[in-house]
XYZ file of C-alpha atoms in Angstrom:
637
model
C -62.793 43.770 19.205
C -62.675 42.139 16.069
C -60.079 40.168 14.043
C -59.993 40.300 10.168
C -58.742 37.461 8.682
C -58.063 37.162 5.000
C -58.857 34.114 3.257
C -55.809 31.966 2.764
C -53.762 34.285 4.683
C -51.459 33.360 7.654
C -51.770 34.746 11.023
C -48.859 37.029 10.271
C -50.725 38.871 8.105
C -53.831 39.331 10.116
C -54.603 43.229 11.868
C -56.318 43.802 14.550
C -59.195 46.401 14.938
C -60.029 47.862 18.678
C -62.657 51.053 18.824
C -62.177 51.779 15.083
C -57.978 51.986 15.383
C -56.376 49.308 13.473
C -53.480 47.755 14.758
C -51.092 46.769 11.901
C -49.506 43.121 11.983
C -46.206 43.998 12.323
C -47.061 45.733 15.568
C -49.432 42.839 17.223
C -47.893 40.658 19.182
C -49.985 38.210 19.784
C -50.029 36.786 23.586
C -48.432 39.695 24.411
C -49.763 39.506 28.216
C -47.585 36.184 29.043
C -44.548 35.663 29.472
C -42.158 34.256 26.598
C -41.727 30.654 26.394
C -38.531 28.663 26.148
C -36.913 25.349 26.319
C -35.233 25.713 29.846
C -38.738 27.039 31.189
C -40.647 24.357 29.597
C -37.989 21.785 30.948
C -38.665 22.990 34.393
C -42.574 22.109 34.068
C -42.179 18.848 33.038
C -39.344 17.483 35.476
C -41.406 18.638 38.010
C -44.255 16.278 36.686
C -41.677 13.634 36.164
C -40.558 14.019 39.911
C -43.843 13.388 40.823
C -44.178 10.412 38.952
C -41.050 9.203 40.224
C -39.051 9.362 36.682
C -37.045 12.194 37.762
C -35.487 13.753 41.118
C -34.528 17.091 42.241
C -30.752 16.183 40.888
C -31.724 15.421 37.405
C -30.137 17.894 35.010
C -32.579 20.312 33.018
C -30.655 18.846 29.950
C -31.389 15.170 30.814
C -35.062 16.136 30.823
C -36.459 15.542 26.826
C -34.335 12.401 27.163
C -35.967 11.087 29.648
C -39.720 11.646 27.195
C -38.065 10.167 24.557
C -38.803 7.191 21.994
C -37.035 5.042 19.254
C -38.200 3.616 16.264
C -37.710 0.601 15.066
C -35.341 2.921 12.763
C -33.271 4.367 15.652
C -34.673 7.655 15.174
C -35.452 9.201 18.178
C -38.807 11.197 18.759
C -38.408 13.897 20.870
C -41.119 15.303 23.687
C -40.769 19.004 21.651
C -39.782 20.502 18.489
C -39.977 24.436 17.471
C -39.388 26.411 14.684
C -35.700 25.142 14.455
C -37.034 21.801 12.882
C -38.950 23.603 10.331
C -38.460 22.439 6.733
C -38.596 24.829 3.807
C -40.842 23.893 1.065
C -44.395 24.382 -0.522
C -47.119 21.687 -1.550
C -46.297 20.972 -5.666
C -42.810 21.899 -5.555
C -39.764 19.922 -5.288
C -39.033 17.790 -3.659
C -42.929 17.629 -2.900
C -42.522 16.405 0.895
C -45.418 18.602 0.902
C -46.776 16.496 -1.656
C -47.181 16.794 -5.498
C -50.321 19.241 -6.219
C -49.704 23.041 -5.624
C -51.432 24.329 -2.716
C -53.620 26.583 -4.455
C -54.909 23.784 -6.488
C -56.205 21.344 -3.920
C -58.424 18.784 -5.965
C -61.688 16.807 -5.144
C -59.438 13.681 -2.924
C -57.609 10.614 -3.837
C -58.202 7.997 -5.838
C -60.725 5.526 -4.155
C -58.768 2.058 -4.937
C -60.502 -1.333 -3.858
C -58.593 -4.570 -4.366
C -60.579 -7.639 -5.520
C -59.021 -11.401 -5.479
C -62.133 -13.318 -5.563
C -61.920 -16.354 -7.740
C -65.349 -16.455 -9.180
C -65.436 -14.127 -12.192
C -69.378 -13.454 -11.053
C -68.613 -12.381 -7.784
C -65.740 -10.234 -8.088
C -67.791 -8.312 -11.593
C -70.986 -8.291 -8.965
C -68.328 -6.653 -6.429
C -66.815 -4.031 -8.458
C -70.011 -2.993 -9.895
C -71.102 -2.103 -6.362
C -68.144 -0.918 -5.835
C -67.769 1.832 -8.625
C -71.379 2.469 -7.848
C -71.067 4.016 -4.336
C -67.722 6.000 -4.375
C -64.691 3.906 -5.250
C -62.885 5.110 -8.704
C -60.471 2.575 -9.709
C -60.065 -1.408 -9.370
C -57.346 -2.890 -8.328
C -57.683 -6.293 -9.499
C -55.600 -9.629 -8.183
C -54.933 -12.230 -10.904
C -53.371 -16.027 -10.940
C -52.754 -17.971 -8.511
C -53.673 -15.266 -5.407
C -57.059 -14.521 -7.019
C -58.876 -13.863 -10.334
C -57.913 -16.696 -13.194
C -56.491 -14.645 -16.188
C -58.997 -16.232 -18.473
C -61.378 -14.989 -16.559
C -60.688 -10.836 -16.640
C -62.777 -10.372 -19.805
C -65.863 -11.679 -17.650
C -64.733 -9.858 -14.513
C -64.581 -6.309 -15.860
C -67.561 -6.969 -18.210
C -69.161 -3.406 -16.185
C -66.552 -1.487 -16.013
C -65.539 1.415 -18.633
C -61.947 1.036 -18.865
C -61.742 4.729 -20.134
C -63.300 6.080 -17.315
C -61.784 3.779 -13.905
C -58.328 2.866 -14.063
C -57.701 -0.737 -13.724
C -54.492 -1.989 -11.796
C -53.719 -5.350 -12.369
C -51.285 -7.401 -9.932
C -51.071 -10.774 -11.494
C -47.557 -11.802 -10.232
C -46.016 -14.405 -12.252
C -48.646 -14.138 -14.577
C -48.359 -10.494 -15.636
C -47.569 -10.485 -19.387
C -50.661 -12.726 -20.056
C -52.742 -10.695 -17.689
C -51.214 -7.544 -19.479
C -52.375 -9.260 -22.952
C -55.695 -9.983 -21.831
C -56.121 -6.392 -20.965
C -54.794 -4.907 -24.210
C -56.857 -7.360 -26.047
C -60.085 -6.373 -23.891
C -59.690 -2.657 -24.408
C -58.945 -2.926 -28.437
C -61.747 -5.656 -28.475
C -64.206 -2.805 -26.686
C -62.851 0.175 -29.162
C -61.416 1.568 -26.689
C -58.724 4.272 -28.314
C -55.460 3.278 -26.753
C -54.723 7.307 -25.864
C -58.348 6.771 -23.527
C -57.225 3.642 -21.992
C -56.023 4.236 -17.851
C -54.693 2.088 -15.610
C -51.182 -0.009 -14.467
C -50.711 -3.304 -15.567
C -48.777 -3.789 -12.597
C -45.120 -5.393 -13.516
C -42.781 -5.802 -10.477
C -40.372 -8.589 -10.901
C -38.230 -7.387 -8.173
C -41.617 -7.315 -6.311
C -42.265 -11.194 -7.442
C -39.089 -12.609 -6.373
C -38.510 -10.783 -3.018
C -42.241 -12.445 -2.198
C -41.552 -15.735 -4.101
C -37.648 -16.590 -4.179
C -37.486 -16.879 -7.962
C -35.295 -15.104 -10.281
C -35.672 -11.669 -11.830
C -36.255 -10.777 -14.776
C -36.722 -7.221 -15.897
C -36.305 -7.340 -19.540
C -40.433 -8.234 -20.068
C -41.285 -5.083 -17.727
C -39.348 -2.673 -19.787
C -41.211 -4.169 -22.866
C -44.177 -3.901 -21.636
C -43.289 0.005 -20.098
C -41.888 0.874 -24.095
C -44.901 -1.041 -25.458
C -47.302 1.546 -22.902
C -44.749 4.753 -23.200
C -45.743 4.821 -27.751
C -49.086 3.349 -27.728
C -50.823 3.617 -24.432
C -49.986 7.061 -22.832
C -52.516 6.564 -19.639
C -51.245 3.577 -18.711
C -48.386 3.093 -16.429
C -46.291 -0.761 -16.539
C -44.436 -0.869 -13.693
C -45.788 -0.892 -9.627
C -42.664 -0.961 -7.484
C -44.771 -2.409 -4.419
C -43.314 -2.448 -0.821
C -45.339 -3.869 0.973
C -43.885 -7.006 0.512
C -40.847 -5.658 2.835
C -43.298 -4.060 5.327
C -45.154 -7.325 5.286
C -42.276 -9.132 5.911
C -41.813 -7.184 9.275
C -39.463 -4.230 8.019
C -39.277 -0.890 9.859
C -40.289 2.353 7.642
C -36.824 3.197 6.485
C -35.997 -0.357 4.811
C -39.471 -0.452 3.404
C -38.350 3.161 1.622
C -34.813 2.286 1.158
C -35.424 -0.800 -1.148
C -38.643 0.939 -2.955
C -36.109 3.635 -3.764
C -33.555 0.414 -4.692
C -36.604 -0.958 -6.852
C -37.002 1.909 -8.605
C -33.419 2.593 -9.719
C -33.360 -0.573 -11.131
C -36.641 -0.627 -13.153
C -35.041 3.219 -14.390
C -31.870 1.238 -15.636
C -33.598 -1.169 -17.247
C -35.955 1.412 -18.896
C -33.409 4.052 -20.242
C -31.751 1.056 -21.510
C -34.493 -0.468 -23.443
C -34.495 3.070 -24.874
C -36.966 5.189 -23.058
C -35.911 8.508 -22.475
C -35.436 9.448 -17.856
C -38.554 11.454 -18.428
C -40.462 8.485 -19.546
C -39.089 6.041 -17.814
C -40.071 8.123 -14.610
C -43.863 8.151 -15.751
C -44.101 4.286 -16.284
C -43.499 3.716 -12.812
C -45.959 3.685 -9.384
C -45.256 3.186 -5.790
C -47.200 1.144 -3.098
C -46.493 1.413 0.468
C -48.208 0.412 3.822
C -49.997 2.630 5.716
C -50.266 1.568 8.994
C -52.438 2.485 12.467
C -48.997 4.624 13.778
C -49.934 7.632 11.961
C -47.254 10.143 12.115
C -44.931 7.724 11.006
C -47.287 6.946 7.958
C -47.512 10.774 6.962
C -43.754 10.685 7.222
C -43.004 8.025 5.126
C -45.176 8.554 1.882
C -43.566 12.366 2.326
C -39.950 10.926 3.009
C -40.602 8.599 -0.426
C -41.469 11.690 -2.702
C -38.594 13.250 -0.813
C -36.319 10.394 -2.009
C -37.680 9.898 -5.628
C -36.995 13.246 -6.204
C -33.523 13.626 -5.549
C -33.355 10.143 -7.854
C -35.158 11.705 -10.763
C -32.713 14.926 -10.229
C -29.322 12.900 -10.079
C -30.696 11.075 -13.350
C -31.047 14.292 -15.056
C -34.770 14.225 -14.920
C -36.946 17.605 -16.512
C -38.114 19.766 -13.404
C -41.473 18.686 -12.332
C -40.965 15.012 -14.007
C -39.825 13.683 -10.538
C -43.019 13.536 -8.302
C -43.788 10.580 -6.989
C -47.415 8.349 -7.697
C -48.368 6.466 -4.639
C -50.802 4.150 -3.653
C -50.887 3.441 -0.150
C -52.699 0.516 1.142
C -53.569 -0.515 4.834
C -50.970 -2.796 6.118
C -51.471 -6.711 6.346
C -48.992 -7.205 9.102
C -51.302 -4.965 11.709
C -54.510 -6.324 10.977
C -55.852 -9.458 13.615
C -57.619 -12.232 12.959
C -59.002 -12.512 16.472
C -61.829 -9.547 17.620
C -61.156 -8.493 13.594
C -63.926 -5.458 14.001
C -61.418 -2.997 15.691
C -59.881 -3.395 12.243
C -62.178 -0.623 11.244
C -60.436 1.414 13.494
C -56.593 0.632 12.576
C -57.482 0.967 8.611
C -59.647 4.415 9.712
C -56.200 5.426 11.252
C -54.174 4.224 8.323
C -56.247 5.735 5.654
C -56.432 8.768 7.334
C -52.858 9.293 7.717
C -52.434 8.110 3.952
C -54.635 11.433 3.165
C -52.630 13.681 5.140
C -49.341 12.401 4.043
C -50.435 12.838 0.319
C -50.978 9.335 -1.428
C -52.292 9.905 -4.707
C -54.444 6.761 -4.003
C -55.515 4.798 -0.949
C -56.860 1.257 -0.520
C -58.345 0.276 2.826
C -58.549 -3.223 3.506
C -61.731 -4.954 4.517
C -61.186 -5.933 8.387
C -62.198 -9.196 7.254
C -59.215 -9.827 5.345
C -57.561 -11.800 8.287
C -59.934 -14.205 8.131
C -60.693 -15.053 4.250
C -62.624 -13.246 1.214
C -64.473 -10.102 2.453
C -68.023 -10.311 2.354
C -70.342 -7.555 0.892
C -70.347 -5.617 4.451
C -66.382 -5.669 5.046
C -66.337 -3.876 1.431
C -68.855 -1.026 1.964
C -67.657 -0.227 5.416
C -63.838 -0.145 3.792
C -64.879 2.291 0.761
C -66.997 4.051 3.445
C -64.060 4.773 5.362
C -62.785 6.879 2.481
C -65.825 8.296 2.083
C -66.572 9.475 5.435
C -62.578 11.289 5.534
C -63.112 12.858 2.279
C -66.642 13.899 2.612
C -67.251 14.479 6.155
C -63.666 15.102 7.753
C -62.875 17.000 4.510
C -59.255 16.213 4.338
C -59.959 16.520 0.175
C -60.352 20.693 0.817
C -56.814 20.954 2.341
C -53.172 21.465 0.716
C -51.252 19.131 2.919
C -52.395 19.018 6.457
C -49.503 17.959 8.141
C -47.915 21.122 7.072
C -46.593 23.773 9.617
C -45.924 20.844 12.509
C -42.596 21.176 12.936
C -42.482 17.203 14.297
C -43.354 15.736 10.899
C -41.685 17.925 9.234
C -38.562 16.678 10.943
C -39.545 12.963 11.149
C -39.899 13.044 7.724
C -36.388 14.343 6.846
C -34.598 12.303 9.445
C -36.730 9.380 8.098
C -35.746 10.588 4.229
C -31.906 10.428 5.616
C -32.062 6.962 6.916
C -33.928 5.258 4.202
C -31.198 6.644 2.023
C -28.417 4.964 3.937
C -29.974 1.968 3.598
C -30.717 2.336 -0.216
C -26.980 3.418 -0.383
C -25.976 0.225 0.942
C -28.604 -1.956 -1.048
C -26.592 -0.287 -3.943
C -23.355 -1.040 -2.775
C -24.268 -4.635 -2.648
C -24.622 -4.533 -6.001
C -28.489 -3.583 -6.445
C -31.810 -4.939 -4.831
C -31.425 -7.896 -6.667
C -28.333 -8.977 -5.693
C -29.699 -7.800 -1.882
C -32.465 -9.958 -2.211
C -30.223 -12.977 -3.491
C -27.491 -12.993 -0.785
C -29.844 -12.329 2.161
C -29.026 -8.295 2.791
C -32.430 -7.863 2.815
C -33.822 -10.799 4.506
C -31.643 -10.995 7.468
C -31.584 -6.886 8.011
C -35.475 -7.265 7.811
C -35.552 -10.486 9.988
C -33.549 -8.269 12.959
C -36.274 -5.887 12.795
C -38.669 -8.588 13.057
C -37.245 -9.581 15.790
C -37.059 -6.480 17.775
C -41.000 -5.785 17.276
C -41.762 -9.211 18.215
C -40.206 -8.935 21.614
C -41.697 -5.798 21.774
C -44.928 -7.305 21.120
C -44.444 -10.058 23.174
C -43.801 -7.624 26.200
C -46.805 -5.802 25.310
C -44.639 -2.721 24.897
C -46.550 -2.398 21.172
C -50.117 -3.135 22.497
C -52.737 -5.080 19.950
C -55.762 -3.951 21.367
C -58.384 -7.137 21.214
C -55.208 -8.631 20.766
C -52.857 -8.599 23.944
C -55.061 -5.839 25.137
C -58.484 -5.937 26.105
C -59.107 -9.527 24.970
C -62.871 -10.936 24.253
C -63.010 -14.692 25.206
C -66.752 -14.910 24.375
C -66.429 -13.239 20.671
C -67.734 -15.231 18.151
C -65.720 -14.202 15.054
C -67.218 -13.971 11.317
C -66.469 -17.559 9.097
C -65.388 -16.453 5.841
C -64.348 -18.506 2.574
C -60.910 -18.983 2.596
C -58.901 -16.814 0.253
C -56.535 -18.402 -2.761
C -53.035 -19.304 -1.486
C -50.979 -16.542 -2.452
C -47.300 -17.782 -3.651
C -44.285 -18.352 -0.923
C -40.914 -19.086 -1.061
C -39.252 -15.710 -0.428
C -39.324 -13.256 2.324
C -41.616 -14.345 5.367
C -45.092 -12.743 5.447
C -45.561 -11.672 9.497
C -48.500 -11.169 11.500
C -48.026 -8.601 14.031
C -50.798 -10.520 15.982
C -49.554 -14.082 14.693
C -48.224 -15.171 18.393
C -51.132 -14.574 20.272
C -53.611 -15.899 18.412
C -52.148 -19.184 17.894
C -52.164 -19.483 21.500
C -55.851 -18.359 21.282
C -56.661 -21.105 19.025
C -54.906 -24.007 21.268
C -57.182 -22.814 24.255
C -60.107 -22.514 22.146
C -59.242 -26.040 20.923
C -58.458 -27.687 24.262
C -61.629 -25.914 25.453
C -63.733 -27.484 22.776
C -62.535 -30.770 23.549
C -62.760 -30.776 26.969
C -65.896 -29.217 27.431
C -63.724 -26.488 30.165
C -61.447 -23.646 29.136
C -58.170 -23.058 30.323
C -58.233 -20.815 34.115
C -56.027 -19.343 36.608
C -56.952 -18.865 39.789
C -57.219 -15.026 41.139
C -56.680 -14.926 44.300
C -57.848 -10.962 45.056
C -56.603 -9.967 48.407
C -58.238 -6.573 50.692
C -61.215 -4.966 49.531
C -61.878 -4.026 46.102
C -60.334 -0.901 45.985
C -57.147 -2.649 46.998
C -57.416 -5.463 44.349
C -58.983 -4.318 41.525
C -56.302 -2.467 39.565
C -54.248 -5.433 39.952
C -56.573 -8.300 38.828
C -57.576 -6.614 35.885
C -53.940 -5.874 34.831
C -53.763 -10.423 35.650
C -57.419 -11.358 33.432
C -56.209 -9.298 30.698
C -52.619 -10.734 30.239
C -54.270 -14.057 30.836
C -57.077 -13.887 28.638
C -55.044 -12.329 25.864
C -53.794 -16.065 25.533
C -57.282 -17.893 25.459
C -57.133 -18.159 29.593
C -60.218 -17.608 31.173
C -59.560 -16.105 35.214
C -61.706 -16.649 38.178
C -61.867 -14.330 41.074
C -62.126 -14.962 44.698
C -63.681 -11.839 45.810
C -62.656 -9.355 48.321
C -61.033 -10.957 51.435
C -57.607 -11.995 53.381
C -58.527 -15.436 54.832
C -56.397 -18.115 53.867
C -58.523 -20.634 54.182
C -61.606 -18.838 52.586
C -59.294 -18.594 49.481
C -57.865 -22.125 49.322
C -61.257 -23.140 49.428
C -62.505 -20.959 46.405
C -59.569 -22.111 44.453
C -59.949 -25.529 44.937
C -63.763 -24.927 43.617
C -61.967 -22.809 40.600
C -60.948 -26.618 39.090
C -57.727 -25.341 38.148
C -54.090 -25.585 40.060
C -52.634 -21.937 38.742
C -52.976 -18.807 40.605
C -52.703 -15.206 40.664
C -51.905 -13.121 43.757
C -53.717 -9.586 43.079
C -53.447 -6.317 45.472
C -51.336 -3.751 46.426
C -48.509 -3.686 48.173
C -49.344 -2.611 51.177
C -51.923 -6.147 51.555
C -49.253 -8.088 50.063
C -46.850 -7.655 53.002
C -49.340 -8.776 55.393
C -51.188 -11.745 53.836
C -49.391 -12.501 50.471
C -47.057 -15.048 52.442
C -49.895 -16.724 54.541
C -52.526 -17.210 51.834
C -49.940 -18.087 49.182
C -48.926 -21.142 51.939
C -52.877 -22.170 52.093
C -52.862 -21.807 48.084
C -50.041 -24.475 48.384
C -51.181 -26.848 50.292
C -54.323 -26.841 48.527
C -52.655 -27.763 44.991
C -51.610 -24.873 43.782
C -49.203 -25.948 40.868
C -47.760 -22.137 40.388
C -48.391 -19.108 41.845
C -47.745 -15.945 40.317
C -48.103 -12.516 41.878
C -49.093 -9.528 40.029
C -46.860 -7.057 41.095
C -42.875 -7.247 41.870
C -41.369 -7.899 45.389
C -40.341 -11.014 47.141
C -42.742 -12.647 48.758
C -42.762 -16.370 50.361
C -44.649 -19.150 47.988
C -44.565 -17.283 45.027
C -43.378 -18.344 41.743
C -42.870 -15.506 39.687
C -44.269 -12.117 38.867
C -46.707 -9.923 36.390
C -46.120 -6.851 35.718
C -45.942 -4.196 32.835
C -43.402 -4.889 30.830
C -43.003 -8.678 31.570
C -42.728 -11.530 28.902
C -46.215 -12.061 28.389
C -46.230 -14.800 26.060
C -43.671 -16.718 28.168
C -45.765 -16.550 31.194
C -48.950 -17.685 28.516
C -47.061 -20.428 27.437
C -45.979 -21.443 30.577
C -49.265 -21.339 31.791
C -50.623 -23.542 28.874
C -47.838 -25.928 29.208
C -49.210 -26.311 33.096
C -52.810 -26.900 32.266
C -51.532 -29.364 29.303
C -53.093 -27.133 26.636
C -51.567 -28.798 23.289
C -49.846 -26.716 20.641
């Protein structure tokens, strides 16, 4: 048997040849020997998995079934368990509105641009840095100037390598963006560079500037700056609505779209009235957004934002094909950790890779040193490696959209599309983003969200693996110089690991002090087979807080334990074993903990039980029971 399959071609279009007779397509059916699937029969499979699990009974409706596999976002869309051909969006890559993204599928090019960022102070060390950098695979600079990095006087000197007609240089100088702007103009005429040749963004966002900063806008210098780039410098693009400040600020997907899309409107009013036709207005401008480790939701968005921007650019009266989207997508600040900062590489590999698949036209990935200070020389190859090895290796560069076809993106990305504009239709209604970002719309819409993930984090329902999971009390992490203070005043920046690892740092503190690290006492009851599920379910919350846990061993004697936990030189402890143990000997042993000095006594598990305190268990307030147990051992905060 053997199946010819056209290059290009679809499985629809494929024959089938058996002992020289060919089969046409329309006549193959393929899995023709099972029986045809649907939703009822699929139901029936999975409640009785869920019955067995304990989630479902025999009485639980058929209908009730995907509910009960469900998920939220932080968005209040709801992710369903399956999705078929009914979710299916119509649409082809380089067509509007270019949810598929913005090249044609049968013109899939070499990859994305290869962006690094580079704040270093020192004009040596950051022209040293992009020199290596534009030497092994990254193709355009994005370069941090003023107060957050790079002195302005100092860009001539910083770019003294670089061939400004050959990488694009962004600039993102804040505050100081027209003199940054200047001493980029002046540079490139200064070089001979002819201003048609010249590439780049000089990187204007005032709306950008006072959501992070709490100053006042003013748009009037942008649109200068885009008219002054729209007659004499064709390649460069003014504008950079960047979003990352709301994402940063602990915003869900949809309000991070909704006010980019509230950005952009703004910077097209003041354009078109500085005199710049919709057309041109459109090509002055550039999006960045956050790509985070949660990749389907990162493919989503950057397809939900071209989604958006072209329905903008059509109700402006925009030329067809003038309303695709540029994006840069950059790995998000919020989910990168401080504490056990190599997993890092994984989150940004995730991030990046999703930013690929969901079509950004360029991609930064952040060192995983960036928590902790100004990358070093190996945090920046292994971050421009990252790119390397997913264009290179995994070959997403030789593939026209490869989210296409999965009917769950496809429908994430629309119902994510229809929320964002809700909120950017209410951001309007309030009079603009400006006027959102004056009265508190945004700030205290952002703040609930906040608020929601932290719990969630808190609860270890969103897991931070090295983080709240899987803790490494002996790590030693990398010193780093400290980075330039970037400017305050507006919206908060958030750590999504910012809880835990100031409770880390107390314990590490108090330990260094004291010469002995915070403990609780685990008090591991039955053999190890009975315990061990348990106790390592108790180290890890503990240790995820700076707590380091000692173990009694296998055993059920009261006294035995009282007298290992009065060795332990701590008064917490930890019950750990199943439940079955726990109804014999939890009671007796948690007496002998007692009157040995036990100050608390958890119990990892749920259940009443005589002597004990409170409970573990998945789910539970983690931090509370961390700073509770701090707060006992008189760990200082």
């Amino acid at each position: 048997m053997q199946v010819r399959r056209p290059r290009f071609a679809g499985l629809s279009r494929c024959s089938l040849t058996i002992a020289g007779m060919t089969v046409p397509p329309e006549e193959l059916e393929l899995a023709a020997a099972f029986p045809a699937a649907d939703r009822d029969r699929w139901r029936e499979l999975f409640k009785g998995v869920l019955r067995k699990s304990g989630a479902a009974t025999e009485d639980t409706p058929l209908e009730s079934i995907e509910e009960l596999l469900s998920t939220t976002t932080y968005d209040g869309i709801t992710v369903r368990p399956l999705y078929t051909a009914e979710d299916a969006v119509p649409g082809r890559p380089g067509i509007p509105p270019y949810a598929r993204g913005i090249i044609p599928g049968n013109d899939v090019v070499a990859g994305w641009d290869v962006r690094q960022r580079h704040a270093h102070p020192d004009p040596r060390v950051t022209r040293a840095a992009i020199q290596a950098d534009l030497e092994n695979g990254v193709t355009s600079v994005w370069l941090t100037l003023g107060q957050a990095g790079l002195p302005v006087t100092a860009l001539k000197e910083a770019l003294g390598e670089v061939y400004l007609d050959l990488a694009p240089v962004i600039l993102d100088a804040g505050a100081e963006t027209q003199a940054a702007a200047e001493a980029f103009l002046a540079l490139a005429a200064e070089r001979g560079v002819e201003p048609t040749r010249l590439i780049g963004s000089l990187g204007a966002d005032p709306l950008g500037l006072a959501a992070r900063t709490g100053t006042s806008v003013e748009v009037e210098p942008a649109a200068e700056l885009a008219v002054r780039c729209a007659q004499d410098y064709p390649g460069l693009r003014a504008i950079m609505v960047d979003a990352t400040v709301y994402h940063d600020a602990g915003g869900s997907d949809a309000q991070e779209l909704g006010c980019s899309i509230a950005a952009g409107v703004a910077y097209l009013r003041a354009l078109t009235g500085a005199g710049l036709g919709i057309d041109e207005a459109l090509g002055a401008l550039e999006f960045r957004y956050a790509a985070t480790a949660d990749q389907f939701l990162t493919i989503a968005k950057l397809r939900a934002a071209r989604r958006l921007w072209t329905r903008v650019a059509e109700v402006c009266g925009a030329s067809p094909g003038e309303g695709g989207q540029r994006q840069h997508a950059v790995t998000s600040s919020a989910m990168m950790t401080a504490r056990d900062p190599w997993v890092n590489m994984l989150r940004t590999t995730i991030a990046a890779f999703a930013a690929g698949v969901g079509g950004a036209d360029a991609v930064t990935v952040q060192p995983f040193d960036a928590r902790l200070g100004l990358p070093d020389d190996f945090a920046r190859r292994i971050a421009r490696n990252t790119q390397a090895l997913l264009l290179e290796e995994a070959s997403l560069s030789r593939v026209a959209d490869p989210a296409g076809g999965s009917w769950y993106v496809e429908r994430l990305s629309e119902e994510l599309a229809e929320t964002s504009w809700t909120w950017f239709q209410e951001i309007e209604k309030a009079g603009g983003l400006a006027a959102a970002l004056r009265d508190g719309l945004v700030e205290n819409r952002l703040a609930a969200t906040w608020a929601k993930r932290r719990d969630n984090l808190a609860h270890r329902r969103d897991p931070l693996t090295g983080v709240s999971e899987f803790p490494n009390l002996a790590e030693k992490p990398p010193i780093r110089t400290p980075a330039p203070e970037a400017p305050g005043g507006g919206l908060r920046r958030v750590s999504y690991a910012q809880d835990y690892e100031v409770l880390r740092d107390a314990a590490d503190a108090h330990a260094e002090k004291t010469g002995q690290r915070p403990t609780v006492f685990l008090a591991t009851l039955g053999p190890v087979a009975a315990h061990t599920a348990r106790a390592t379910f108790a180290a890890n919350l503990f240790q995820s807080g700076g707590i380091e846990t000692r173990a009694s061993g296998p055993g059920n004697d009261p006294a035995a334990i009282a007298s290992a936990f009065q060795e332990s030189g701590t008064d917490l402890v930890c019950l750990c074993s199943n439940d079955k143990v726990y109804a014999e000997h939890a009671g007796p042993v948690a007496a002998a903990l007692r009157e040995a000095g036990a100050k608390r006594i958890w119990l990892a598990g749920k259940g009443d039980y005589p002597g004990v305190d409170a409970h573990l268990f998945a789910g539970c307030d983690a931090l509370g029971v961390l700073h509770t147990a701090l707060d006992d051992l008189g760990v200082v905060r």
